[in-house]
Amino acid sequence: MEYKIKIDRVYRVVNPANYGYAEKIDKNGDKILSYQEIKDFLIKNDDLKVVYTREGRVLLNEKRIINDFVDFLEGKPIKSQSFIRDYQAIVDSMKSLAQKYPDKVTLETIGKTFEGRDLIVMKISTSNNPNKKSLMVTGLHHAREWATGEATINLAEKLLADYENPEVKNLLDNIDLYLFPVVNPDGYEYSLKQSRWWRKNRKVFEKGIGVDLNRNYYTEKNPELYRPKDDKPDSTWDDYGASDSVYSDTYRGPYGASEEEIKALQDFVNSKKIQTVIDIHSYGNMILFPWGHTKNTTKWDDIYKEVGNEINKVVGNKYWVSQSVYLYPTTGSSEDYHQEEDRFNYTFEIGNSFFPSSKNELERLKKEVLDMTLVFMKNLNSGKIPVKTYEVRMSS
């Protein structure tokens, strides 16, 4: 018996390839997925994002996300797949930039994925200034957040092309810029070409597939950033900020930094002594700062708010500047890891959906990230953003 979707009295048919999703959604077992069942499922999976305002609890872009998900369940193609570059095309773009600007660009393979793809970081360095600061920008921790990889590689394309601009030259001559457009190549390829709602990597376990890479960060300085002490690995009822179920989209993995992508990234930022990080995600139009696991303040909260508001201003104050935990609690996240390691960092949540609806929307998102990153770099260069020394901790 097939699964059907009932929204606004209209019945739609679920593609058999997505029956696994349908089975999880269909809580009453009637083979009909209601709007409320779909909504509840998306909230549980952190697909529908909840913010708390003075007016109460608000779901961001509820109708668009649910419509996107219903289209996915039906197996409908979407326009984005015609103008989003796949992983090899992004790598080819990085190699082309390295060939075009050999005195400014170097590429480094920092590891391999479960399926054997190279993890590649680009470094843009334009001077021998020994006092240079450093910034790393990462995209596509989550496989389906397609615009984030494009926005990251776009930084290189635009800044290098505009190097003769005195303002850009000053920033690049004083800041080493590291770009990691696709943290999750395996998951990205799977999402782009086979099942677009996929979020995790593609590590195969006995009972399931994939780890949420942005729940897998770990530091010995504070193991509870990965797993709170009351959250036991052999149960799921006590899960906080991530899941211990391999079936969950927010599965944290069997242990901290278990995944090659995260181990490689942690080792890289530590070995290079990278000082600041911007992690790009979608969606929601947010500029988020640590912590993600607690409402406690950081030592830099005033600066996070001041610089965040300045970044927001350049995009017309359309973003929400907030501590990340007020979106939803997360453990094992990039932002909390870097904060614990004394790296000033933001998470940019861009756009109104996981998938840009048009090429014009993608170009707008890329420009927003470029403009916001330039404001970050100006504040880093001026000294407003703190740069701390930290003890190097290599993953084991």
XYZ file of C-alpha atoms in Angstrom:
396
model
C 0.000 0.000 0.000
C 1.404 3.361 -1.011
C 1.904 6.368 1.260
C -0.081 9.500 0.534
C 0.300 13.096 1.664
C -2.822 15.054 2.545
C -2.453 18.846 2.620
C -5.343 21.245 1.995
C -7.593 18.289 1.081
C -5.301 17.413 -1.825
C -3.735 13.956 -1.881
C -0.227 13.489 -3.209
C 1.720 10.244 -3.593
C 5.061 9.605 -1.895
C 7.845 8.355 -4.154
C 8.691 4.749 -3.093
C 12.338 5.810 -2.704
C 11.210 7.968 0.232
C 9.122 5.388 2.095
C 11.783 5.360 4.812
C 10.950 8.971 5.590
C 7.221 8.313 5.270
C 7.356 5.463 7.781
C 8.972 7.739 10.378
C 6.424 10.490 9.778
C 3.311 8.282 9.799
C 2.860 8.006 13.556
C -0.717 6.652 13.460
C 0.078 4.088 10.759
C -2.760 5.074 8.412
C -0.431 5.487 5.387
C -1.499 9.131 5.110
C 0.927 11.896 6.063
C -0.871 14.926 7.448
C 0.467 18.481 7.588
C 0.800 18.213 11.369
C 2.668 14.893 11.198
C 5.101 16.348 8.659
C 5.536 19.493 10.741
C 6.216 17.494 13.926
C 8.788 15.365 12.103
C 10.628 18.375 10.695
C 10.747 20.095 14.096
C 12.134 16.947 15.746
C 14.857 16.685 13.077
C 15.916 20.352 13.438
C 14.700 20.906 9.864
C 12.130 23.476 10.954
C 13.919 26.053 13.044
C 12.283 27.529 16.107
C 13.099 30.952 17.535
C 11.698 32.556 20.644
C 10.658 36.185 20.400
C 8.718 38.543 22.640
C 5.613 37.293 20.861
C 6.484 33.695 21.719
C 7.610 30.661 19.748
C 8.000 31.192 15.990
C 8.786 28.641 13.272
C 10.978 30.131 10.550
C 9.736 29.855 6.964
C 7.363 27.060 7.918
C 5.376 26.893 4.687
C 8.394 27.011 2.366
C 10.279 24.301 4.272
C 7.235 22.033 4.425
C 6.496 22.611 0.720
C 10.144 21.862 -0.140
C 9.957 18.664 1.909
C 6.667 17.554 0.342
C 8.155 18.109 -3.133
C 11.097 15.969 -2.038
C 8.796 13.203 -0.730
C 7.009 13.172 -4.099
C 10.324 12.941 -5.925
C 9.966 16.217 -7.794
C 13.184 17.713 -9.261
C 14.141 21.256 -8.275
C 15.773 24.078 -10.217
C 18.776 24.345 -7.906
C 20.302 21.172 -9.270
C 20.858 22.924 -12.620
C 23.056 25.716 -11.257
C 24.726 24.324 -8.125
C 28.221 22.961 -8.729
C 28.922 19.401 -7.627
C 31.967 18.511 -5.544
C 34.305 17.892 -8.469
C 33.318 21.202 -10.064
C 34.074 23.040 -6.830
C 37.456 21.284 -6.584
C 38.170 22.163 -10.229
C 37.352 25.808 -9.441
C 39.798 25.752 -6.540
C 42.504 24.262 -8.756
C 41.845 26.893 -11.444
C 42.263 29.674 -8.897
C 45.527 28.123 -7.690
C 46.785 28.069 -11.285
C 45.612 31.606 -12.014
C 47.047 33.093 -8.795
C 50.054 30.874 -7.974
C 51.658 33.590 -5.835
C 48.529 33.916 -3.673
C 46.745 30.563 -3.567
C 47.774 27.150 -2.301
C 45.678 24.009 -1.865
C 46.190 21.363 0.784
C 44.572 17.954 1.067
C 44.019 17.435 4.782
C 42.407 13.984 4.751
C 40.009 11.632 3.017
C 36.340 10.858 3.538
C 34.781 7.454 4.230
C 34.108 7.076 0.492
C 37.637 8.151 -0.417
C 37.181 11.763 -1.517
C 39.888 14.309 -0.764
C 39.218 16.985 1.853
C 40.703 20.140 0.346
C 41.426 23.496 1.977
C 42.425 26.615 0.047
C 44.767 29.186 1.571
C 44.923 32.751 0.286
C 48.063 34.494 1.467
C 49.331 37.641 -0.272
C 52.196 38.904 1.879
C 55.015 37.795 4.156
C 53.834 39.947 7.052
C 54.849 37.931 10.146
C 52.089 39.513 12.225
C 49.219 38.435 9.995
C 46.010 37.222 11.565
C 43.984 34.293 10.247
C 40.417 33.389 9.392
C 38.939 30.097 8.261
C 35.562 29.915 6.485
C 33.792 26.558 6.250
C 30.746 25.419 4.273
C 28.652 22.303 3.793
C 29.004 20.599 7.136
C 25.436 19.581 6.326
C 25.026 17.930 2.936
C 21.783 19.593 1.868
C 22.834 23.183 2.585
C 23.907 23.659 -1.004
C 24.346 27.433 -1.114
C 26.960 27.384 1.662
C 29.627 25.701 -0.477
C 28.963 28.115 -3.323
C 29.130 31.077 -0.933
C 32.485 29.915 0.440
C 34.248 29.391 -2.890
C 32.747 32.672 -4.085
C 34.791 34.481 -1.415
C 37.975 33.328 -3.117
C 36.732 34.129 -6.608
C 35.636 37.656 -5.750
C 38.443 38.690 -3.360
C 41.226 37.490 -5.643
C 39.666 39.221 -8.648
C 39.375 42.431 -6.615
C 42.852 42.326 -5.066
C 43.932 45.634 -6.624
C 41.159 47.358 -4.694
C 43.136 49.061 -1.865
C 40.617 47.982 0.784
C 40.675 44.335 -0.261
C 44.458 44.369 -0.663
C 44.893 45.737 2.837
C 42.729 42.979 4.299
C 44.343 40.119 2.384
C 47.857 41.415 3.061
C 47.127 41.350 6.795
C 44.938 38.258 7.095
C 45.623 34.721 5.909
C 42.302 33.385 4.616
C 41.594 29.648 4.699
C 38.556 28.346 2.797
C 37.050 24.875 3.240
C 33.995 25.005 0.952
C 32.884 21.378 1.370
C 33.487 19.820 4.773
C 31.168 16.935 3.858
C 31.899 15.846 0.251
C 30.294 12.380 0.487
C 27.049 13.669 1.932
C 26.993 16.613 -0.464
C 27.294 14.403 -3.540
C 24.568 12.112 -2.218
C 22.241 15.037 -1.461
C 22.850 16.775 -4.779
C 22.459 13.693 -6.958
C 20.401 11.076 -5.110
C 18.398 12.223 -2.081
C 18.430 15.954 -1.510
C 17.123 15.976 2.078
C 20.258 14.107 3.265
C 22.120 15.964 6.050
C 24.867 13.703 7.445
C 28.048 12.189 6.031
C 27.965 8.687 4.518
C 29.821 6.594 7.112
C 28.315 3.104 7.152
C 27.454 1.537 10.507
C 25.920 -1.838 11.291
C 22.468 -0.313 11.859
C 22.487 2.856 9.804
C 24.361 5.443 7.782
C 25.839 8.810 8.589
C 26.971 11.169 11.338
C 25.932 14.807 11.731
C 29.363 16.403 11.387
C 28.279 19.507 13.279
C 27.518 17.357 16.326
C 30.845 15.479 16.244
C 33.381 18.078 17.451
C 35.327 17.193 20.572
C 37.977 18.724 22.808
C 39.643 17.237 25.856
C 39.472 20.675 27.444
C 35.752 20.145 27.952
C 34.347 16.745 26.907
C 30.855 17.880 27.948
C 30.693 20.118 24.887
C 30.323 16.872 22.932
C 28.270 14.898 25.436
C 26.814 16.268 28.689
C 27.620 14.090 31.692
C 23.978 13.084 32.169
C 23.605 12.029 28.526
C 24.417 8.312 28.336
C 25.641 6.842 25.027
C 23.518 3.681 25.372
C 20.185 5.513 25.557
C 18.300 8.138 23.580
C 15.709 9.367 26.081
C 18.335 11.600 27.747
C 19.821 13.020 24.523
C 20.683 16.706 24.686
C 21.772 18.783 21.691
C 22.415 15.714 19.518
C 21.185 12.133 19.219
C 22.703 8.762 20.074
C 20.513 7.060 17.467
C 22.240 6.323 14.181
C 18.836 6.689 12.522
C 18.607 10.335 13.595
C 19.647 13.216 11.349
C 21.498 14.663 14.357
C 23.432 11.490 15.255
C 26.563 12.652 17.079
C 28.624 9.585 16.162
C 30.077 6.748 18.244
C 32.535 9.099 19.990
C 33.884 12.636 19.753
C 35.793 13.507 16.565
C 35.116 9.987 15.281
C 34.654 11.230 11.730
C 37.569 11.758 9.362
C 36.178 15.112 8.238
C 36.095 16.521 11.772
C 39.347 14.959 12.928
C 41.088 16.407 9.859
C 39.551 19.844 10.358
C 40.390 20.003 14.065
C 43.964 18.919 13.460
C 44.307 21.450 10.650
C 43.065 24.508 12.544
C 45.244 23.570 15.509
C 48.398 22.870 13.515
C 48.016 26.121 11.536
C 47.068 28.055 14.695
C 44.065 29.527 12.928
C 42.630 32.264 15.105
C 39.048 32.912 13.943
C 36.326 30.974 12.128
C 33.114 31.634 10.204
C 30.959 28.541 9.662
C 28.271 28.960 6.978
C 24.963 27.088 7.226
C 21.429 27.465 5.929
C 18.805 28.586 6.631
C 17.137 31.369 8.674
C 19.037 34.654 8.153
C 20.953 34.507 11.431
C 24.311 35.570 12.796
C 24.883 33.179 15.693
C 27.603 33.122 18.342
C 28.505 30.644 21.127
C 27.428 28.934 23.173
C 25.145 26.375 21.552
C 24.863 24.048 24.536
C 24.192 26.518 27.357
C 22.771 29.971 28.000
C 25.897 30.915 29.950
C 27.715 33.907 28.514
C 31.119 33.780 26.865
C 33.982 36.110 27.779
C 33.429 37.865 24.437
C 29.648 38.333 24.466
C 29.793 42.126 24.219
C 32.122 41.911 21.223
C 30.042 39.185 19.589
C 26.972 41.411 19.811
C 28.753 44.599 18.709
C 30.495 43.048 15.698
C 27.447 40.926 14.893
C 25.272 44.025 14.728
C 27.846 45.712 12.508
C 27.853 42.684 10.190
C 24.063 42.727 10.164
C 23.982 46.388 9.196
C 25.779 45.749 5.909
C 22.935 43.428 4.812
C 20.172 45.820 5.805
C 19.645 44.462 9.335
C 17.734 41.506 7.898
C 19.577 38.930 10.031
C 18.883 37.913 13.626
C 21.952 38.318 15.878
C 21.773 35.881 18.782
C 23.488 33.374 20.984
C 23.107 30.038 19.190
C 21.379 28.177 22.019
C 18.286 30.317 21.525
C 17.761 28.681 18.126
C 17.961 25.197 19.651
C 20.524 23.517 21.941
C 23.422 21.834 20.160
C 26.336 19.761 21.407
C 29.454 18.794 19.490
C 29.169 21.893 17.307
C 31.828 23.846 15.441
C 31.083 27.071 17.289
C 31.381 25.610 20.787
C 34.555 23.725 19.886
C 36.238 26.849 18.547
C 35.058 28.968 21.469
C 36.525 26.475 23.926
C 39.787 26.622 21.947
C 39.752 30.453 22.146
C 38.788 31.094 18.536
C 36.356 33.941 18.027
C 33.723 32.578 15.644
C 30.272 33.015 14.148
C 27.783 30.768 12.425
C 26.055 32.443 9.482
C 22.658 30.869 8.704
C 21.862 32.134 5.212
C 18.703 32.125 3.123
C 15.133 30.965 3.599
C 15.540 27.297 2.749
C 18.126 24.571 2.282
C 17.868 24.966 -1.495
C 17.979 28.329 -3.312
C 14.918 28.615 -5.531
C 16.657 30.488 -8.343
C 20.073 31.498 -9.589
C 19.259 35.083 -8.599
C 18.608 33.968 -5.033
C 21.916 32.086 -4.970
C 23.794 35.150 -6.244
C 22.150 37.293 -3.574
C 23.191 34.858 -0.838
C 26.766 34.752 -2.154
C 26.943 38.547 -2.094
C 25.546 38.694 1.431
C 28.207 36.269 2.670
C 30.923 38.249 0.897
C 29.745 41.537 2.405
C 29.403 40.057 5.892
C 32.810 38.395 5.721
C 34.470 41.652 4.674
C 33.011 43.372 7.757
C 34.334 40.526 9.901
C 37.781 40.870 8.320
C 37.827 44.641 8.869
C 37.091 44.125 12.556
C 39.717 41.396 12.761
C 42.291 43.624 11.074
C 41.484 46.608 13.310
C 41.880 44.596 16.508
C 38.267 44.764 17.622
C 37.947 40.989 17.266
C 40.125 39.353 19.939
C 42.903 37.032 18.894
C 44.011 34.685 21.639
C 46.797 32.177 21.958
C 45.642 28.657 22.741
C 47.072 25.324 23.695
C 47.197 23.026 20.695
C 45.208 19.825 21.165
C 45.469 17.256 18.417
C 42.637 14.762 17.885
C 43.412 11.170 18.750
